[in-house]
mmCIF file of C-alpha atoms in Angstrom:
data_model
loop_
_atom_site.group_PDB
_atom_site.id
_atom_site.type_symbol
_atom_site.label_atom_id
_atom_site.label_comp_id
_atom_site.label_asym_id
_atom_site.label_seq_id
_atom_site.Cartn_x
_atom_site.Cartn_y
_atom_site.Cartn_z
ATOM 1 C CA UNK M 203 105.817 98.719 93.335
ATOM 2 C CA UNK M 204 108.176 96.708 95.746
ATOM 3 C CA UNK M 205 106.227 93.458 94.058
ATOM 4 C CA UNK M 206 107.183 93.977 90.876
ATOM 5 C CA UNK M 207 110.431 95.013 91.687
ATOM 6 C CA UNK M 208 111.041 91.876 93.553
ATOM 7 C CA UNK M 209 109.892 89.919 90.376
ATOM 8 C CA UNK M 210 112.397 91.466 88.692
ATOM 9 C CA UNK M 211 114.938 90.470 90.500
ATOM 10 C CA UNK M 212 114.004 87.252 90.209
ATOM 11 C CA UNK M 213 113.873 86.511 87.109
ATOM 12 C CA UNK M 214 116.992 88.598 86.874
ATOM 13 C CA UNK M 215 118.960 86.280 88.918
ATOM 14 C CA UNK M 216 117.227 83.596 87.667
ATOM 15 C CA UNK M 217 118.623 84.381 84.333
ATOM 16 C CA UNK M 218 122.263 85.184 85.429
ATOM 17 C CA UNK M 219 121.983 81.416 87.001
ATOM 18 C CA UNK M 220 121.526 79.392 83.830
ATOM 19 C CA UNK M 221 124.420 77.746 82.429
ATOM 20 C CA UNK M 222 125.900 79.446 79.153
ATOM 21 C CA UNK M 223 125.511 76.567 75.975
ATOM 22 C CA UNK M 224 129.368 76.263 75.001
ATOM 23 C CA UNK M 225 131.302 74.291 72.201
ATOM 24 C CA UNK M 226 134.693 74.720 70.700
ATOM 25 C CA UNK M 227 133.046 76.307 67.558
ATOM 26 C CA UNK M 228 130.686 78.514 68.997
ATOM 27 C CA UNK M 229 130.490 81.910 70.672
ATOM 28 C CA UNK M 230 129.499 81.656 74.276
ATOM 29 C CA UNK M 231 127.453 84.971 74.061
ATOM 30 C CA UNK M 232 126.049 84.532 70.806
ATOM 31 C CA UNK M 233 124.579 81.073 71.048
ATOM 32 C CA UNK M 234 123.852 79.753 67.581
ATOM 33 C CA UNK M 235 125.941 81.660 65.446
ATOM 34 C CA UNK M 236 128.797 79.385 65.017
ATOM 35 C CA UNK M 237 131.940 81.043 64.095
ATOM 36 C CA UNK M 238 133.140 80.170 60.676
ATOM 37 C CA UNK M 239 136.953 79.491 59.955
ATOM 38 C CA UNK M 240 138.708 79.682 56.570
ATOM 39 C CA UNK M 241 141.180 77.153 55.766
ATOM 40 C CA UNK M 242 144.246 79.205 55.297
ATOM 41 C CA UNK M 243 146.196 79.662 51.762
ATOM 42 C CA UNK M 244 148.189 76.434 51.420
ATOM 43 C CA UNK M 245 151.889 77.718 50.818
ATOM 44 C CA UNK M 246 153.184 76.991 47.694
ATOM 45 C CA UNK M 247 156.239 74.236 47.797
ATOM 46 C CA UNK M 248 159.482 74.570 46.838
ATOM 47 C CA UNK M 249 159.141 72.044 43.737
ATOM 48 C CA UNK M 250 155.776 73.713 42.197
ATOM 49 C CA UNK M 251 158.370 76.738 42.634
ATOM 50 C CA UNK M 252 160.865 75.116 40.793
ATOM 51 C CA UNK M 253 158.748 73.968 38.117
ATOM 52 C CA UNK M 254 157.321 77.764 37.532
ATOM 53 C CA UNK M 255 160.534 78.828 37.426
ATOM 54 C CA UNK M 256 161.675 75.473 34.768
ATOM 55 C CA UNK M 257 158.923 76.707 32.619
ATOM 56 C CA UNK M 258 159.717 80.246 31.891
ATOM 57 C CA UNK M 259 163.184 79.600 31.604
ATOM 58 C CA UNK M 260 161.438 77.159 28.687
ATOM 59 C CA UNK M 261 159.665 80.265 27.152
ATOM 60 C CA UNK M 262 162.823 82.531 27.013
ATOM 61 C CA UNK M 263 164.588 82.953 23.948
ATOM 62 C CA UNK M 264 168.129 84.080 23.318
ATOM 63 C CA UNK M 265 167.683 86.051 19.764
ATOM 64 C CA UNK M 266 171.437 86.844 18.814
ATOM 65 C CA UNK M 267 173.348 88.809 16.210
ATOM 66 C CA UNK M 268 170.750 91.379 15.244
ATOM 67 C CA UNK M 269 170.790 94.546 13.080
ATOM 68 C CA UNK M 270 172.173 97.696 15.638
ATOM 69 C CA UNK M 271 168.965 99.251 14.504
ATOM 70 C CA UNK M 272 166.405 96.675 15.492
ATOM 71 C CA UNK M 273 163.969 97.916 18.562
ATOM 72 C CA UNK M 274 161.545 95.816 20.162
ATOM 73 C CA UNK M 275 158.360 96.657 18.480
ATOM 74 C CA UNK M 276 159.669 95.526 15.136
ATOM 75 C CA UNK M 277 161.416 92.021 17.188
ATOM 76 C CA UNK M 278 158.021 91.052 18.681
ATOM 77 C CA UNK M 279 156.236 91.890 14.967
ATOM 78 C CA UNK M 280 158.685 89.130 14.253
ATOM 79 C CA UNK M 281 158.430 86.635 16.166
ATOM 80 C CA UNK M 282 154.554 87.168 16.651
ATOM 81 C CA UNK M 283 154.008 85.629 13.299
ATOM 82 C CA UNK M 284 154.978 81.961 14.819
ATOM 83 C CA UNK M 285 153.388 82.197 18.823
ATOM 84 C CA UNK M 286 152.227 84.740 21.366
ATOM 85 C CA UNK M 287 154.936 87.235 22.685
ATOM 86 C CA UNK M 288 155.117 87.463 26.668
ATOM 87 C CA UNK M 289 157.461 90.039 26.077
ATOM 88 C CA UNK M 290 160.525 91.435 23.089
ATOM 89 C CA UNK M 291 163.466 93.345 24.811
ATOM 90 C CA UNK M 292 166.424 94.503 23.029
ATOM 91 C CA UNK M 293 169.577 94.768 24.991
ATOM 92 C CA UNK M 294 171.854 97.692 24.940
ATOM 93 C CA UNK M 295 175.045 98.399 26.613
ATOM 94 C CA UNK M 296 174.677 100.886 29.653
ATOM 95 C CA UNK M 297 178.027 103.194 28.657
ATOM 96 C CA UNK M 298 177.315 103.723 24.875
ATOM 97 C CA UNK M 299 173.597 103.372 24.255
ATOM 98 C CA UNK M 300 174.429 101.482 21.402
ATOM 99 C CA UNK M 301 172.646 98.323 20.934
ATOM 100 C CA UNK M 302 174.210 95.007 22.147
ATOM 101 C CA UNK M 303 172.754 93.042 18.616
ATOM 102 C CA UNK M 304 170.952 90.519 21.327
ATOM 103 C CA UNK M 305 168.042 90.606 22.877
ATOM 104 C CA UNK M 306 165.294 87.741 24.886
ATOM 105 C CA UNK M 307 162.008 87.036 23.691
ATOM 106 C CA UNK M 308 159.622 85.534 26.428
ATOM 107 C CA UNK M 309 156.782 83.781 24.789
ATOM 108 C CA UNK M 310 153.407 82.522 26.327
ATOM 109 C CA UNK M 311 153.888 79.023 26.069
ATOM 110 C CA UNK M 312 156.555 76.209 25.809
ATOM 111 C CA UNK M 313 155.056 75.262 22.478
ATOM 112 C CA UNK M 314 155.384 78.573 20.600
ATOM 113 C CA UNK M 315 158.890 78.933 21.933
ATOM 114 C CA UNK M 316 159.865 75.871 20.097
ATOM 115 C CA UNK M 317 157.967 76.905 17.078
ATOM 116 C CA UNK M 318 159.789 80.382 17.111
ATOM 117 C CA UNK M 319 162.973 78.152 17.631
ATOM 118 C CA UNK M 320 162.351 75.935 14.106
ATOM 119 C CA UNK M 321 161.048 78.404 11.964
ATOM 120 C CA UNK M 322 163.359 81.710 12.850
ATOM 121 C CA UNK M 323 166.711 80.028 14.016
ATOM 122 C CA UNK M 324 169.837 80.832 11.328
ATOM 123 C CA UNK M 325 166.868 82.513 9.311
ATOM 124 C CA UNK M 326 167.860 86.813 8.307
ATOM 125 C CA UNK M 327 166.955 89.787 9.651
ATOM 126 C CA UNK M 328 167.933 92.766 7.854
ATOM 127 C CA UNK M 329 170.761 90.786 6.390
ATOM 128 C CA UNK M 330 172.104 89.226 9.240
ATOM 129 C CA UNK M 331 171.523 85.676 9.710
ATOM 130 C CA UNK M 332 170.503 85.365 13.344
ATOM 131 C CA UNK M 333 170.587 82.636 15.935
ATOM 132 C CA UNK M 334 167.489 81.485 18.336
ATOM 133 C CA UNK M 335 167.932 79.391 21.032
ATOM 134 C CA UNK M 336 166.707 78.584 24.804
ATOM 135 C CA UNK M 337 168.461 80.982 27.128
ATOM 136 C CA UNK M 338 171.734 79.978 28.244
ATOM 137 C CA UNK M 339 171.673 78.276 32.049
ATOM 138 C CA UNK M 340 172.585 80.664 34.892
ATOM 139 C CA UNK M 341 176.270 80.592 36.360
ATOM 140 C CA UNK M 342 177.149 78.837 39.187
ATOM 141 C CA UNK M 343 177.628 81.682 42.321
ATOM 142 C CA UNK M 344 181.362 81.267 42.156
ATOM 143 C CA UNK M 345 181.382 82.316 37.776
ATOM 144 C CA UNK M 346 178.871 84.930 38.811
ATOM 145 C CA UNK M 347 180.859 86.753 41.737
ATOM 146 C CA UNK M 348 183.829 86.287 39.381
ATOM 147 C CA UNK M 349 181.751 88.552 36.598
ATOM 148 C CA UNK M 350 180.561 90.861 39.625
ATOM 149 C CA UNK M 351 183.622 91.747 39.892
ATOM 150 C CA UNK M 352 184.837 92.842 36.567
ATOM 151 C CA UNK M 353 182.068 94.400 35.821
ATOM 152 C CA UNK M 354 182.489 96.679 39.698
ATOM 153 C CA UNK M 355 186.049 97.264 39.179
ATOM 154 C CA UNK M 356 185.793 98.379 35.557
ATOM 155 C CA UNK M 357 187.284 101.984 35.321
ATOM 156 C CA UNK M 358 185.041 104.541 33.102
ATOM 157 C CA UNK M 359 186.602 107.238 31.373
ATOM 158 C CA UNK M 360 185.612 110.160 29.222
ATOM 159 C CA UNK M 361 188.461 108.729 26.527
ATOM 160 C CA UNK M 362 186.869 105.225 25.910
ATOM 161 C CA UNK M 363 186.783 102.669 22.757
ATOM 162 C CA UNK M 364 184.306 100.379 21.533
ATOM 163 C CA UNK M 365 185.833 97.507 20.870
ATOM 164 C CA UNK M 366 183.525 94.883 18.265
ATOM 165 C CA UNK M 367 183.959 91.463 16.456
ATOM 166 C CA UNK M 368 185.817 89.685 19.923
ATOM 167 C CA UNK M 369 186.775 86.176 19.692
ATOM 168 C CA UNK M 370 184.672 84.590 22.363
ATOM 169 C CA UNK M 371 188.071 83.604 24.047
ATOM 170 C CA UNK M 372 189.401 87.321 24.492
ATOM 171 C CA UNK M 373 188.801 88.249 28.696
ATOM 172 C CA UNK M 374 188.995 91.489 30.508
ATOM 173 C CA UNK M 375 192.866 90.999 31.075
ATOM 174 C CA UNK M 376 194.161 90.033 27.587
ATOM 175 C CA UNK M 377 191.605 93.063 26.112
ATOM 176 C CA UNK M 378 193.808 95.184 28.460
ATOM 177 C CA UNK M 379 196.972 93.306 27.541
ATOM 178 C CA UNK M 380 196.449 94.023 23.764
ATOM 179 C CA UNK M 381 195.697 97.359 23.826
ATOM 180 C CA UNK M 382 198.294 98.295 26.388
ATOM 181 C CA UNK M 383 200.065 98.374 23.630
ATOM 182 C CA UNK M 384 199.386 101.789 22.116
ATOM 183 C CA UNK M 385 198.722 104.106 25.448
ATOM 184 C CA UNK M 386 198.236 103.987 28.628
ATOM 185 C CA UNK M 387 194.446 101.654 29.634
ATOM 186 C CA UNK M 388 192.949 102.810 32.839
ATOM 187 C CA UNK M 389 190.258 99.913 32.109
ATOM 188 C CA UNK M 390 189.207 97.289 30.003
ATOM 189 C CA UNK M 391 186.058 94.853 30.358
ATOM 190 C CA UNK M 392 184.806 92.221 27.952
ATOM 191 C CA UNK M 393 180.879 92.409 28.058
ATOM 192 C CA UNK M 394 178.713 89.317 29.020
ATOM 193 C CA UNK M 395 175.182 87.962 27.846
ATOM 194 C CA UNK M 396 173.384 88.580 30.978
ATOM 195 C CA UNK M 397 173.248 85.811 33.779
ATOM 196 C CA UNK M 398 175.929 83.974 31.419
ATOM 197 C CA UNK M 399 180.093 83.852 31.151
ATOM 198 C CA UNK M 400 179.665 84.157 27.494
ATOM 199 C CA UNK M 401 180.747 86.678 26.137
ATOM 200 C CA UNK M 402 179.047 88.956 23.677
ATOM 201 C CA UNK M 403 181.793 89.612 21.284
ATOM 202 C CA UNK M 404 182.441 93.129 22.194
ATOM 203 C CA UNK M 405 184.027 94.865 25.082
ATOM 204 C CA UNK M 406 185.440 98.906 25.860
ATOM 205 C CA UNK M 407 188.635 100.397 26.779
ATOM 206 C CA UNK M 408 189.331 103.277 28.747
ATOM 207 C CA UNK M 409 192.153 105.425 28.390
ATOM 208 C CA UNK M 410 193.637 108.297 30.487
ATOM 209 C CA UNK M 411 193.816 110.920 27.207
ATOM 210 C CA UNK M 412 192.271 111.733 24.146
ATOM 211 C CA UNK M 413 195.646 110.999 22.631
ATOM 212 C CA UNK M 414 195.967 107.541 23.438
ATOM 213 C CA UNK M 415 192.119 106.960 22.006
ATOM 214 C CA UNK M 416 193.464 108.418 18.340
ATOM 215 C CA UNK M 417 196.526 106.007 18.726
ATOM 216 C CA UNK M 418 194.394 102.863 19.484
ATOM 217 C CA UNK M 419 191.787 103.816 17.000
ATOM 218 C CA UNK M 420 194.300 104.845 14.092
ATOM 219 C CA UNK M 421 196.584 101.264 15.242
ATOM 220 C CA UNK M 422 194.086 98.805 16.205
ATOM 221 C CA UNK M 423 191.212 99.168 14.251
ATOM 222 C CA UNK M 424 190.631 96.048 11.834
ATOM 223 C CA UNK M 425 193.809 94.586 14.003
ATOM 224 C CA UNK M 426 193.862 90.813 14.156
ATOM 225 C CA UNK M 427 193.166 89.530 18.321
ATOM 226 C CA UNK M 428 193.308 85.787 19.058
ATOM 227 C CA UNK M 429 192.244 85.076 14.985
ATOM 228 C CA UNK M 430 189.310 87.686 14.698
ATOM 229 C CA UNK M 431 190.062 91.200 13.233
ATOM 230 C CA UNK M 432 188.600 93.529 15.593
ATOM 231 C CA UNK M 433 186.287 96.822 15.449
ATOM 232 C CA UNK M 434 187.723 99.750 17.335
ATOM 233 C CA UNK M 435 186.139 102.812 17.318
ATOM 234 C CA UNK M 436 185.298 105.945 20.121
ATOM 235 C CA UNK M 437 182.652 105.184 22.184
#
């Protein structure tokens, strides 16, 4: 017995004394089993960024003046007959529900925008002739802030107006100017396409009565502001 223990330990330390086979890409333990490592996920520059975001501002159409009673399904029927629809979304306004006779079409590719451009731009829809067009290009932070804030400091009220048919020159102040008029306006905000300054030809006053709604309804409605006679009716 103490023989073959002493071989044991022999060989044991024998063993313990041989140098481990090393190299930057292997495991000291597991000798020839390389380790294996995945070139990571190259990040994605800022121009290839750029470019995505060049070329779906290339798909996305502005669709103006359309019927109040137009909904997406029936939009993206329409414009499906000249390209592939990314996606149809009317726009409505937030207070009244009521819709804002815009709306964007995305399509899948730069080509079938332009197609959906030729064929369906100053073209009818439900008897309105309608206007297609490449989305407008985003404000500059200083317009945007500047929209921000009329849109923040806009005062609802249970006794509102809906006021349609704006001149595109008519702002926020001379809205409230006008109908300062006939009562007394808590509020008044000309609406924007979205991401744009232009306005899209409608806006809402707010009132502190019922009273002063009837008298700006009864008095302004089909009145003439900056050359355009204007819609006014409760909201």
């Amino acid at each position: 017995m103490a023989g073959i223990s002493s071989a044991l330990t022999s060989n044991l330390l024998q063993t313990l004394k041989t140098p481990f086979k090393t190299s930057p890409f292997t495991n000291p333990v597991c000798v020839g089993f390389p380790l294996t490592f995945k070139n990571p996920r190259r990040p994605v520059s800022v121009s290839a960024q750029a470019s995505e975001v060049a070329d779906v501002e290339a798909r996305r159409l502005y669709v103006g003046n359309i019927p109040r009673t137009l909904k997406d399904p029936e939009l993206e029927n329409i414009v499906g007959e000249f390209g592939s629809v990314e996606k149809a979304e009317v726009m409505y306004d937030k207070y009244s529900g009521r819709s804002r006779r815009f709306a964007f079409v995305t399509m899948k590719t730069v080509e079938d925008a332009n197609a959906v451009i030729e064929k369906l731009n100053g073209t009818e829809i439900g008897g309105r002739q309608i206007k297609v067009n490449v989305t407008e290009k985003p404000l500059v932070n200083t317009d945007m802030s500047i929209l921000q804030g009329e849109e923040s400091t806009f005062v609802d009220s249970p006794y509102k107006v809906y006021v349609g048919n704006l001149a595109k020159t008519v702002t926020s102040e001379s809205l409230s100017k006008f109908f300062s008029e006939k009562g007394k306006v808590l509020s008044a905000k000309v609406s924007r396409v979205p991401g744009t300054s232009k306005s899209s030809g409608f806006g809402f006053v707010s009132f502190s009565s019922e009273d002063d709604v009837k008298a700006a309804i009864s008095s302004l409605n089909n009145a003439v502001l900056e050359g355009q006679n204007i819609r006014v009716n409760k909201a």
